[in-house]
Amino acid sequence: MKEETLLSINGVSVAFKINGEFYTAIDDVSLELHRDEVLAIVGESGSGKSTLATTVIGLHNMNATQVTGEINFQGKEILELSEDEFNDIRGDEMGMIFQDPLAALNPLIRIGDQIKESLDVHSDMTEDQKQARVHELLDQVGIPHPERVAKQFPHQLSGGMRQRIIIAIAIANKPQLIIADEPTTALDVTIQAQILDLLKDIQRENHAGIILITHDLGVVAEVADTVAVMYAGEIVEQAPVETLFNNPKHPYTRSLLRAMPTIDSESDELYVVEGAVPSIKDMDRNSDLFAPRIPWTKPDVGHPVLKEIAPNHYVRGESWREFKFKDEL
Amino acid sequence: MTVLMEIKDLKVHYPIRSGFWNRITDYVYAADGISFTIEAGKTYGLVGESGSGKSTIGKAIVGLEKITGGEIIYNGEDVSKPSVRNKMKYNKDVQMIFQDSLSSLNPKKTIYQIIAEPIRNFDKMDKESEKQRVIELLDIVGLSKNAMYQYPHQFSGGQRQRIGIARAIATNPKLIIADEPVSALDLSIQAQVLNFMKRIQKELGISFLFISHDLGVVRHMTENIAIMHLGRFVELGTREDIYNNPQHIYTKRLLSAIPQIDIANREANKAKRAQVEAEYQEKRSHFYDKDGLAYPMHQISDTHWVSTPPTQNSEGTGK
């Protein structure tokens, strides 16, 4: 597994400007992604998981965003790239799959032309070659009658089909890194299973690395190799997928796993995490941010740090050692 | 066991118009020959993919959808006609919770106005007792009374969904139809809303029709489950019938597609899923008629009904 490092994120913090002041949305995140690896980033809305993805692919409005730290992608410091240099990488070596396929596709442009666009920019193929590649891509993502679909418009396709088009665009130039932000959230379970299998197949072919952003722990358990759990802009736990599900340590991870209605859960009450994720204006970065949601547990003093408690298993702070759910007290 | 509502051969067909004269050229069979019974105080799940017609059934029951054929019998009367519904104050007894909590609450009204509206429509109350009732309802769904003077945008998604629940239970309904009430919510908030719904259902003895594509949620919330595909029921039974003894290939396919938290057997699960999918593709023509629609259901046990091809089980009674 531990092969060539594709992407390394080092101490990245992101702050957004709100009414003239900067507020931290992501605080000192470090992650590594290797080839052939699926790294899942899990968290609730407001945890900063999508912000992290947009930072890696450089889609922030730089006038209102402060990014510090280092992101190294295949030997390049991408935070130091100019907009033009970044444009060369984006859509070529990096592909992004968005959550809402209808919003990500231009309603007025035919499917084939939208896929061809990234080939126009990043390759020197002839028109005929591009045409052939478009059909090949549509076929690869499992769309029947590629020639016909290439001439259609987004509204003529179903949600699952549109998501496949987004994937076709993202992989058009055989990217080394695929960032998938909730790729299956809007889809039915049967289609979700197909799309996840498809992503895995594409990854195998290109030896790509995938960052999968999701709040669905079932999806994580199905496809991820490594999981990072984010809360309030920080990683609170990071571990190989088996460890995270079989031996979770941080109270937040354990709470999430408990809140899930599973096929096997017969209990009447689902576990509820008290309170809510704080808004970024109210986060006190010098405190234990999850502590207010487990008030019966003694919080860490000051700002807890992420520690490696076992090989490749990182947990933030010390309070987890004492943590028990209310009904276990 | 009291029967609350009986749905008999419900049909909702949408016309497709095309051509020069914009004539009706075909129909979309959104719901086609749906029959089931809702008993008082019980919970029912309606599961299917998008486009299967599950929301259409929910809307038809509350009267938001004009039905093409069939009957919805409530208290001995067919409530599919608006005049009957008005006469018997049907909409007081049957309420709905919607998926999108932001668009189902009027942004220009305060929470007090939103929750008091159904009370004003159906119950004659003076100002003071109306206010007490609103406070009581907010308390049931775990919101403070200060929420009364706020507007929907000031609440989070989970809180808004709870306001929607408060509005739905304001008139002491007998049946609540919940159309994907938690699919837009985060896991921890989803758990909170589901717990509320379950508690309210038990305490107030309301019947629930829970429409969802999430089989985990449906299993947690409901005792009886119907699986819907392409406008028809393919399988109907208790939770145990559906999850432990699925009969129809489509039910099996849906169940196998649920992501499993079972990392050790990840590859085995994947292989099993591929096998079920292959079986589905192979036997599809056998289980569906020449138009691709499911056959009528036949009873295989006291509680369990399955759509089976006509040659098999021809002795069974159709439903």
PDB file of N, CA, C and O in Angstrom, chain B residues 111-167:
ATOM      1  N   ILE B 111     -42.514  31.511  12.906  1.00  0.00           N
ATOM      2  CA  ILE B 111     -42.788  30.125  13.266  1.00  0.00           C
ATOM      3  C   ILE B 111     -44.173  30.021  13.917  1.00  0.00           C
ATOM      4  O   ILE B 111     -44.915  29.074  13.696  1.00  0.00           O
ATOM      5  N   TYR B 112     -44.529  31.064  14.701  1.00  0.00           N
ATOM      6  CA  TYR B 112     -45.853  31.062  15.326  1.00  0.00           C
ATOM      7  C   TYR B 112     -46.953  30.992  14.269  1.00  0.00           C
ATOM      8  O   TYR B 112     -47.864  30.164  14.352  1.00  0.00           O
ATOM      9  N   GLN B 113     -46.845  31.859  13.247  1.00  0.00           N
ATOM     10  CA  GLN B 113     -47.859  31.876  12.184  1.00  0.00           C
ATOM     11  C   GLN B 113     -47.905  30.547  11.442  1.00  0.00           C
ATOM     12  O   GLN B 113     -48.977  30.055  11.087  1.00  0.00           O
ATOM     13  N   ILE B 114     -46.714  29.969  11.199  1.00  0.00           N
ATOM     14  CA  ILE B 114     -46.647  28.714  10.450  1.00  0.00           C
ATOM     15  C   ILE B 114     -47.346  27.586  11.213  1.00  0.00           C
ATOM     16  O   ILE B 114     -48.142  26.836  10.655  1.00  0.00           O
ATOM     17  N   ILE B 115     -47.051  27.492  12.498  1.00  0.00           N
ATOM     18  CA  ILE B 115     -47.626  26.374  13.263  1.00  0.00           C
ATOM     19  C   ILE B 115     -49.094  26.630  13.594  1.00  0.00           C
ATOM     20  O   ILE B 115     -49.900  25.702  13.662  1.00  0.00           O
ATOM     21  N   ALA B 116     -49.469  27.918  13.760  1.00  0.00           N
ATOM     22  CA  ALA B 116     -50.852  28.223  14.125  1.00  0.00           C
ATOM     23  C   ALA B 116     -51.803  28.073  12.933  1.00  0.00           C
ATOM     24  O   ALA B 116     -53.008  27.915  13.126  1.00  0.00           O
ATOM     25  N   GLU B 117     -51.270  28.100  11.720  1.00  0.00           N
ATOM     26  CA  GLU B 117     -52.148  28.081  10.544  1.00  0.00           C
ATOM     27  C   GLU B 117     -53.067  26.861  10.500  1.00  0.00           C
ATOM     28  O   GLU B 117     -54.284  27.014  10.378  1.00  0.00           O
ATOM     29  N   PRO B 118     -52.524  25.632  10.604  1.00  0.00           N
ATOM     30  CA  PRO B 118     -53.443  24.491  10.594  1.00  0.00           C
ATOM     31  C   PRO B 118     -54.409  24.499  11.777  1.00  0.00           C
ATOM     32  O   PRO B 118     -55.556  24.051  11.640  1.00  0.00           O
ATOM     33  N   ILE B 119     -53.985  25.046  12.922  1.00  0.00           N
ATOM     34  CA  ILE B 119     -54.885  25.101  14.090  1.00  0.00           C
ATOM     35  C   ILE B 119     -56.064  26.014  13.768  1.00  0.00           C
ATOM     36  O   ILE B 119     -57.218  25.701  14.027  1.00  0.00           O
ATOM     37  N   ARG B 120     -55.761  27.176  13.164  1.00  0.00           N
ATOM     38  CA  ARG B 120     -56.830  28.122  12.808  1.00  0.00           C
ATOM     39  C   ARG B 120     -57.773  27.526  11.775  1.00  0.00           C
ATOM     40  O   ARG B 120     -58.970  27.794  11.791  1.00  0.00           O
ATOM     41  N   ASN B 121     -57.195  26.722  10.869  1.00  0.00           N
ATOM     42  CA  ASN B 121     -58.032  26.149   9.821  1.00  0.00           C
ATOM     43  C   ASN B 121     -59.057  25.167  10.368  1.00  0.00           C
ATOM     44  O   ASN B 121     -60.158  25.076   9.851  1.00  0.00           O
ATOM     45  N   PHE B 122     -58.677  24.432  11.392  1.00  0.00           N
ATOM     46  CA  PHE B 122     -59.530  23.312  11.794  1.00  0.00           C
ATOM     47  C   PHE B 122     -60.095  23.418  13.210  1.00  0.00           C
ATOM     48  O   PHE B 122     -61.111  22.843  13.516  1.00  0.00           O
ATOM     49  N   ASP B 123     -59.381  24.092  14.099  1.00  0.00           N
ATOM     50  CA  ASP B 123     -59.865  24.173  15.477  1.00  0.00           C
ATOM     51  C   ASP B 123     -60.192  25.616  15.798  1.00  0.00           C
ATOM     52  O   ASP B 123     -59.403  26.502  15.513  1.00  0.00           O
ATOM     53  N   LYS B 124     -61.319  25.825  16.389  1.00  0.00           N
ATOM     54  CA  LYS B 124     -61.645  27.192  16.835  1.00  0.00           C
ATOM     55  C   LYS B 124     -61.059  27.369  18.223  1.00  0.00           C
ATOM     56  O   LYS B 124     -61.466  26.718  19.171  1.00  0.00           O
ATOM     57  N   MET B 125     -60.071  28.242  18.321  1.00  0.00           N
ATOM     58  CA  MET B 125     -59.437  28.470  19.619  1.00  0.00           C
ATOM     59  C   MET B 125     -59.333  29.968  19.838  1.00  0.00           C
ATOM     60  O   MET B 125     -59.184  30.725  18.885  1.00  0.00           O
ATOM     61  N   ASP B 126     -59.356  30.391  21.114  1.00  0.00           N
ATOM     62  CA  ASP B 126     -59.100  31.814  21.343  1.00  0.00           C
ATOM     63  C   ASP B 126     -57.590  32.041  21.323  1.00  0.00           C
ATOM     64  O   ASP B 126     -56.794  31.111  21.359  1.00  0.00           O
ATOM     65  N   LYS B 127     -57.222  33.313  21.254  1.00  0.00           N
ATOM     66  CA  LYS B 127     -55.817  33.708  21.114  1.00  0.00           C
ATOM     67  C   LYS B 127     -54.889  33.033  22.122  1.00  0.00           C
ATOM     68  O   LYS B 127     -53.822  32.536  21.789  1.00  0.00           O
ATOM     69  N   GLU B 128     -55.352  33.029  23.383  1.00  0.00           N
ATOM     70  CA  GLU B 128     -54.492  32.552  24.447  1.00  0.00           C
ATOM     71  C   GLU B 128     -54.250  31.044  24.331  1.00  0.00           C
ATOM     72  O   GLU B 128     -53.107  30.566  24.415  1.00  0.00           O
ATOM     73  N   SER B 129     -55.324  30.276  24.106  1.00  0.00           N
ATOM     74  CA  SER B 129     -55.131  28.827  24.048  1.00  0.00           C
ATOM     75  C   SER B 129     -54.396  28.427  22.763  1.00  0.00           C
ATOM     76  O   SER B 129     -53.656  27.434  22.731  1.00  0.00           O
ATOM     77  N   GLU B 130     -54.564  29.230  21.708  1.00  0.00           N
ATOM     78  CA  GLU B 130     -53.810  28.975  20.479  1.00  0.00           C
ATOM     79  C   GLU B 130     -52.312  29.118  20.760  1.00  0.00           C
ATOM     80  O   GLU B 130     -51.501  28.274  20.359  1.00  0.00           O
ATOM     81  N   LYS B 131     -51.973  30.169  21.490  1.00  0.00           N
ATOM     82  CA  LYS B 131     -50.574  30.409  21.824  1.00  0.00           C
ATOM     83  C   LYS B 131     -50.023  29.275  22.695  1.00  0.00           C
ATOM     84  O   LYS B 131     -48.911  28.784  22.480  1.00  0.00           O
ATOM     85  N   GLN B 132     -50.835  28.867  23.663  1.00  0.00           N
ATOM     86  CA  GLN B 132     -50.417  27.763  24.527  1.00  0.00           C
ATOM     87  C   GLN B 132     -50.149  26.500  23.705  1.00  0.00           C
ATOM     88  O   GLN B 132     -49.186  25.781  23.935  1.00  0.00           O
ATOM     89  N   ARG B 133     -51.046  26.265  22.751  1.00  0.00           N
ATOM     90  CA  ARG B 133     -50.912  25.074  21.902  1.00  0.00           C
ATOM     91  C   ARG B 133     -49.613  25.133  21.097  1.00  0.00           C
ATOM     92  O   ARG B 133     -48.898  24.136  20.984  1.00  0.00           O
ATOM     93  N   VAL B 134     -49.278  26.295  20.541  1.00  0.00           N
ATOM     94  CA  VAL B 134     -48.049  26.443  19.761  1.00  0.00           C
ATOM     95  C   VAL B 134     -46.835  26.192  20.642  1.00  0.00           C
ATOM     96  O   VAL B 134     -45.898  25.478  20.261  1.00  0.00           O
ATOM     97  N   ILE B 135     -46.854  26.755  21.853  1.00  0.00           N
ATOM     98  CA  ILE B 135     -45.735  26.550  22.786  1.00  0.00           C
ATOM     99  C   ILE B 135     -45.591  25.064  23.117  1.00  0.00           C
ATOM    100  O   ILE B 135     -44.490  24.506  23.128  1.00  0.00           O
ATOM    101  N   GLU B 136     -46.745  24.439  23.343  1.00  0.00           N
ATOM    102  CA  GLU B 136     -46.751  23.007  23.656  1.00  0.00           C
ATOM    103  C   GLU B 136     -46.143  22.196  22.494  1.00  0.00           C
ATOM    104  O   GLU B 136     -45.321  21.308  22.706  1.00  0.00           O
ATOM    105  N   LEU B 137     -46.535  22.559  21.254  1.00  0.00           N
ATOM    106  CA  LEU B 137     -46.021  21.843  20.084  1.00  0.00           C
ATOM    107  C   LEU B 137     -44.524  22.040  19.930  1.00  0.00           C
ATOM    108  O   LEU B 137     -43.781  21.098  19.635  1.00  0.00           O
ATOM    109  N   LEU B 138     -44.062  23.274  20.156  1.00  0.00           N
ATOM    110  CA  LEU B 138     -42.630  23.543  20.062  1.00  0.00           C
ATOM    111  C   LEU B 138     -41.881  22.745  21.114  1.00  0.00           C
ATOM    112  O   LEU B 138     -40.789  22.234  20.863  1.00  0.00           O
ATOM    113  N   ASP B 139     -42.496  22.627  22.272  1.00  0.00           N
ATOM    114  CA  ASP B 139     -41.881  21.865  23.354  1.00  0.00           C
ATOM    115  C   ASP B 139     -41.757  20.388  22.971  1.00  0.00           C
ATOM    116  O   ASP B 139     -40.741  19.747  23.226  1.00  0.00           O
ATOM    117  N   ILE B 140     -42.806  19.859  22.338  1.00  0.00           N
ATOM    118  CA  ILE B 140     -42.776  18.450  21.922  1.00  0.00           C
ATOM    119  C   ILE B 140     -41.593  18.181  20.993  1.00  0.00           C
ATOM    120  O   ILE B 140     -40.911  17.171  21.098  1.00  0.00           O
ATOM    121  N   VAL B 141     -41.330  19.112  20.075  1.00  0.00           N
ATOM    122  CA  VAL B 141     -40.229  18.892  19.131  1.00  0.00           C
ATOM    123  C   VAL B 141     -38.915  19.494  19.637  1.00  0.00           C
ATOM    124  O   VAL B 141     -37.948  19.605  18.891  1.00  0.00           O
ATOM    125  N   GLY B 142     -38.873  19.870  20.901  1.00  0.00           N
ATOM    126  CA  GLY B 142     -37.606  20.267  21.506  1.00  0.00           C
ATOM    127  C   GLY B 142     -37.098  21.646  21.128  1.00  0.00           C
ATOM    128  O   GLY B 142     -35.894  21.874  21.087  1.00  0.00           O
ATOM    129  N   LEU B 143     -38.023  22.580  20.841  1.00  0.00           N
ATOM    130  CA  LEU B 143     -37.587  23.950  20.565  1.00  0.00           C
ATOM    131  C   LEU B 143     -38.130  24.868  21.669  1.00  0.00           C
ATOM    132  O   LEU B 143     -39.190  24.613  22.227  1.00  0.00           O
ATOM    133  N   SER B 144     -37.377  25.930  21.959  1.00  0.00           N
ATOM    134  CA  SER B 144     -37.827  26.832  23.025  1.00  0.00           C
ATOM    135  C   SER B 144     -38.924  27.741  22.491  1.00  0.00           C
ATOM    136  O   SER B 144     -39.082  27.916  21.291  1.00  0.00           O
ATOM    137  N   LYS B 145     -39.699  28.364  23.412  1.00  0.00           N
ATOM    138  CA  LYS B 145     -40.826  29.167  22.939  1.00  0.00           C
ATOM    139  C   LYS B 145     -40.369  30.465  22.281  1.00  0.00           C
ATOM    140  O   LYS B 145     -41.132  31.111  21.580  1.00  0.00           O
ATOM    141  N   ASN B 146     -39.097  30.828  22.475  1.00  0.00           N
ATOM    142  CA  ASN B 146     -38.584  32.012  21.791  1.00  0.00           C
ATOM    143  C   ASN B 146     -38.586  31.827  20.274  1.00  0.00           C
ATOM    144  O   ASN B 146     -38.577  32.784  19.520  1.00  0.00           O
ATOM    145  N   ALA B 147     -38.577  30.555  19.858  1.00  0.00           N
ATOM    146  CA  ALA B 147     -38.561  30.253  18.427  1.00  0.00           C
ATOM    147  C   ALA B 147     -39.795  30.820  17.722  1.00  0.00           C
ATOM    148  O   ALA B 147     -39.748  31.106  16.531  1.00  0.00           O
ATOM    149  N   MET B 148     -40.899  31.033  18.473  1.00  0.00           N
ATOM    150  CA  MET B 148     -42.154  31.495  17.889  1.00  0.00           C
ATOM    151  C   MET B 148     -42.021  32.746  17.042  1.00  0.00           C
ATOM    152  O   MET B 148     -42.703  32.918  16.049  1.00  0.00           O
ATOM    153  N   TYR B 149     -41.167  33.662  17.508  1.00  0.00           N
ATOM    154  CA  TYR B 149     -41.103  34.951  16.826  1.00  0.00           C
ATOM    155  C   TYR B 149     -39.970  35.014  15.815  1.00  0.00           C
ATOM    156  O   TYR B 149     -39.646  36.067  15.312  1.00  0.00           O
ATOM    157  N   GLN B 150     -39.382  33.877  15.531  1.00  0.00           N
ATOM    158  CA  GLN B 150     -38.307  33.860  14.545  1.00  0.00           C
ATOM    159  C   GLN B 150     -38.826  33.372  13.202  1.00  0.00           C
ATOM    160  O   GLN B 150     -39.932  32.849  13.097  1.00  0.00           O
ATOM    161  N   TYR B 151     -37.976  33.529  12.180  1.00  0.00           N
ATOM    162  CA  TYR B 151     -38.344  33.131  10.818  1.00  0.00           C
ATOM    163  C   TYR B 151     -37.585  31.866  10.413  1.00  0.00           C
ATOM    164  O   TYR B 151     -36.516  31.592  10.964  1.00  0.00           O
ATOM    165  N   PRO B 152     -38.113  31.116   9.431  1.00  0.00           N
ATOM    166  CA  PRO B 152     -37.491  29.831   9.077  1.00  0.00           C
ATOM    167  C   PRO B 152     -35.981  29.904   8.794  1.00  0.00           C
ATOM    168  O   PRO B 152     -35.246  29.007   9.182  1.00  0.00           O
ATOM    169  N   HIS B 153     -35.521  30.997   8.143  1.00  0.00           N
ATOM    170  CA  HIS B 153     -34.093  31.019   7.768  1.00  0.00           C
ATOM    171  C   HIS B 153     -33.180  31.105   8.979  1.00  0.00           C
ATOM    172  O   HIS B 153     -31.973  30.909   8.862  1.00  0.00           O
ATOM    173  N   GLN B 154     -33.743  31.420  10.145  1.00  0.00           N
ATOM    174  CA  GLN B 154     -32.893  31.543  11.332  1.00  0.00           C
ATOM    175  C   GLN B 154     -32.604  30.201  11.997  1.00  0.00           C
ATOM    176  O   GLN B 154     -31.927  30.142  13.005  1.00  0.00           O
ATOM    177  N   PHE B 155     -33.130  29.141  11.402  1.00  0.00           N
ATOM    178  CA  PHE B 155     -32.936  27.821  12.002  1.00  0.00           C
ATOM    179  C   PHE B 155     -32.070  26.941  11.118  1.00  0.00           C
ATOM    180  O   PHE B 155     -31.970  27.157   9.915  1.00  0.00           O
ATOM    181  N   SER B 156     -31.480  25.926  11.738  1.00  0.00           N
ATOM    182  CA  SER B 156     -30.690  24.968  10.972  1.00  0.00           C
ATOM    183  C   SER B 156     -31.630  23.962  10.316  1.00  0.00           C
ATOM    184  O   SER B 156     -32.822  23.913  10.630  1.00  0.00           O
ATOM    185  N   GLY B 157     -31.082  23.154   9.413  1.00  0.00           N
ATOM    186  CA  GLY B 157     -31.904  22.191   8.681  1.00  0.00           C
ATOM    187  C   GLY B 157     -32.670  21.242   9.590  1.00  0.00           C
ATOM    188  O   GLY B 157     -33.844  20.966   9.379  1.00  0.00           O
ATOM    189  N   GLY B 158     -31.993  20.764  10.637  1.00  0.00           N
ATOM    190  CA  GLY B 158     -32.646  19.829  11.549  1.00  0.00           C
ATOM    191  C   GLY B 158     -33.764  20.502  12.343  1.00  0.00           C
ATOM    192  O   GLY B 158     -34.828  19.923  12.548  1.00  0.00           O
ATOM    193  N   GLN B 159     -33.514  21.743  12.750  1.00  0.00           N
ATOM    194  CA  GLN B 159     -34.549  22.482  13.495  1.00  0.00           C
ATOM    195  C   GLN B 159     -35.746  22.761  12.608  1.00  0.00           C
ATOM    196  O   GLN B 159     -36.893  22.631  13.033  1.00  0.00           O
ATOM    197  N   ARG B 160     -35.484  23.135  11.347  1.00  0.00           N
ATOM    198  CA  ARG B 160     -36.591  23.409  10.424  1.00  0.00           C
ATOM    199  C   ARG B 160     -37.429  22.156  10.212  1.00  0.00           C
ATOM    200  O   ARG B 160     -38.652  22.216  10.137  1.00  0.00           O
ATOM    201  N   GLN B 161     -36.740  21.022  10.107  1.00  0.00           N
ATOM    202  CA  GLN B 161     -37.488  19.789   9.901  1.00  0.00           C
ATOM    203  C   GLN B 161     -38.371  19.512  11.121  1.00  0.00           C
ATOM    204  O   GLN B 161     -39.488  19.025  10.987  1.00  0.00           O
ATOM    205  N   ARG B 162     -37.876  19.888  12.310  1.00  0.00           N
ATOM    206  CA  ARG B 162     -38.681  19.693  13.515  1.00  0.00           C
ATOM    207  C   ARG B 162     -39.866  20.651  13.542  1.00  0.00           C
ATOM    208  O   ARG B 162     -40.938  20.307  14.031  1.00  0.00           O
ATOM    209  N   ILE B 163     -39.679  21.853  12.999  1.00  0.00           N
ATOM    210  CA  ILE B 163     -40.805  22.787  12.890  1.00  0.00           C
ATOM    211  C   ILE B 163     -41.865  22.193  11.958  1.00  0.00           C
ATOM    212  O   ILE B 163     -43.062  22.261  12.234  1.00  0.00           O
ATOM    213  N   GLY B 164     -41.386  21.582  10.864  1.00  0.00           N
ATOM    214  CA  GLY B 164     -42.312  20.919   9.944  1.00  0.00           C
ATOM    215  C   GLY B 164     -43.101  19.817  10.656  1.00  0.00           C
ATOM    216  O   GLY B 164     -44.296  19.641  10.418  1.00  0.00           O
ATOM    217  N   ILE B 165     -42.425  19.110  11.569  1.00  0.00           N
ATOM    218  CA  ILE B 165     -43.107  18.056  12.328  1.00  0.00           C
ATOM    219  C   ILE B 165     -44.139  18.685  13.275  1.00  0.00           C
ATOM    220  O   ILE B 165     -45.263  18.209  13.378  1.00  0.00           O
ATOM    221  N   ALA B 166     -43.756  19.782  13.924  1.00  0.00           N
ATOM    222  CA  ALA B 166     -44.677  20.461  14.843  1.00  0.00           C
ATOM    223  C   ALA B 166     -45.939  20.900  14.100  1.00  0.00           C
ATOM    224  O   ALA B 166     -47.057  20.742  14.587  1.00  0.00           O
ATOM    225  N   ARG B 167     -45.761  21.438  12.894  1.00  0.00           N
ATOM    226  CA  ARG B 167     -46.911  21.868  12.107  1.00  0.00           C
ATOM    227  C   ARG B 167     -47.786  20.666  11.731  1.00  0.00           C
ATOM    228  O   ARG B 167     -49.013  20.736  11.772  1.00  0.00           O
TER     229      ARG B 167
END
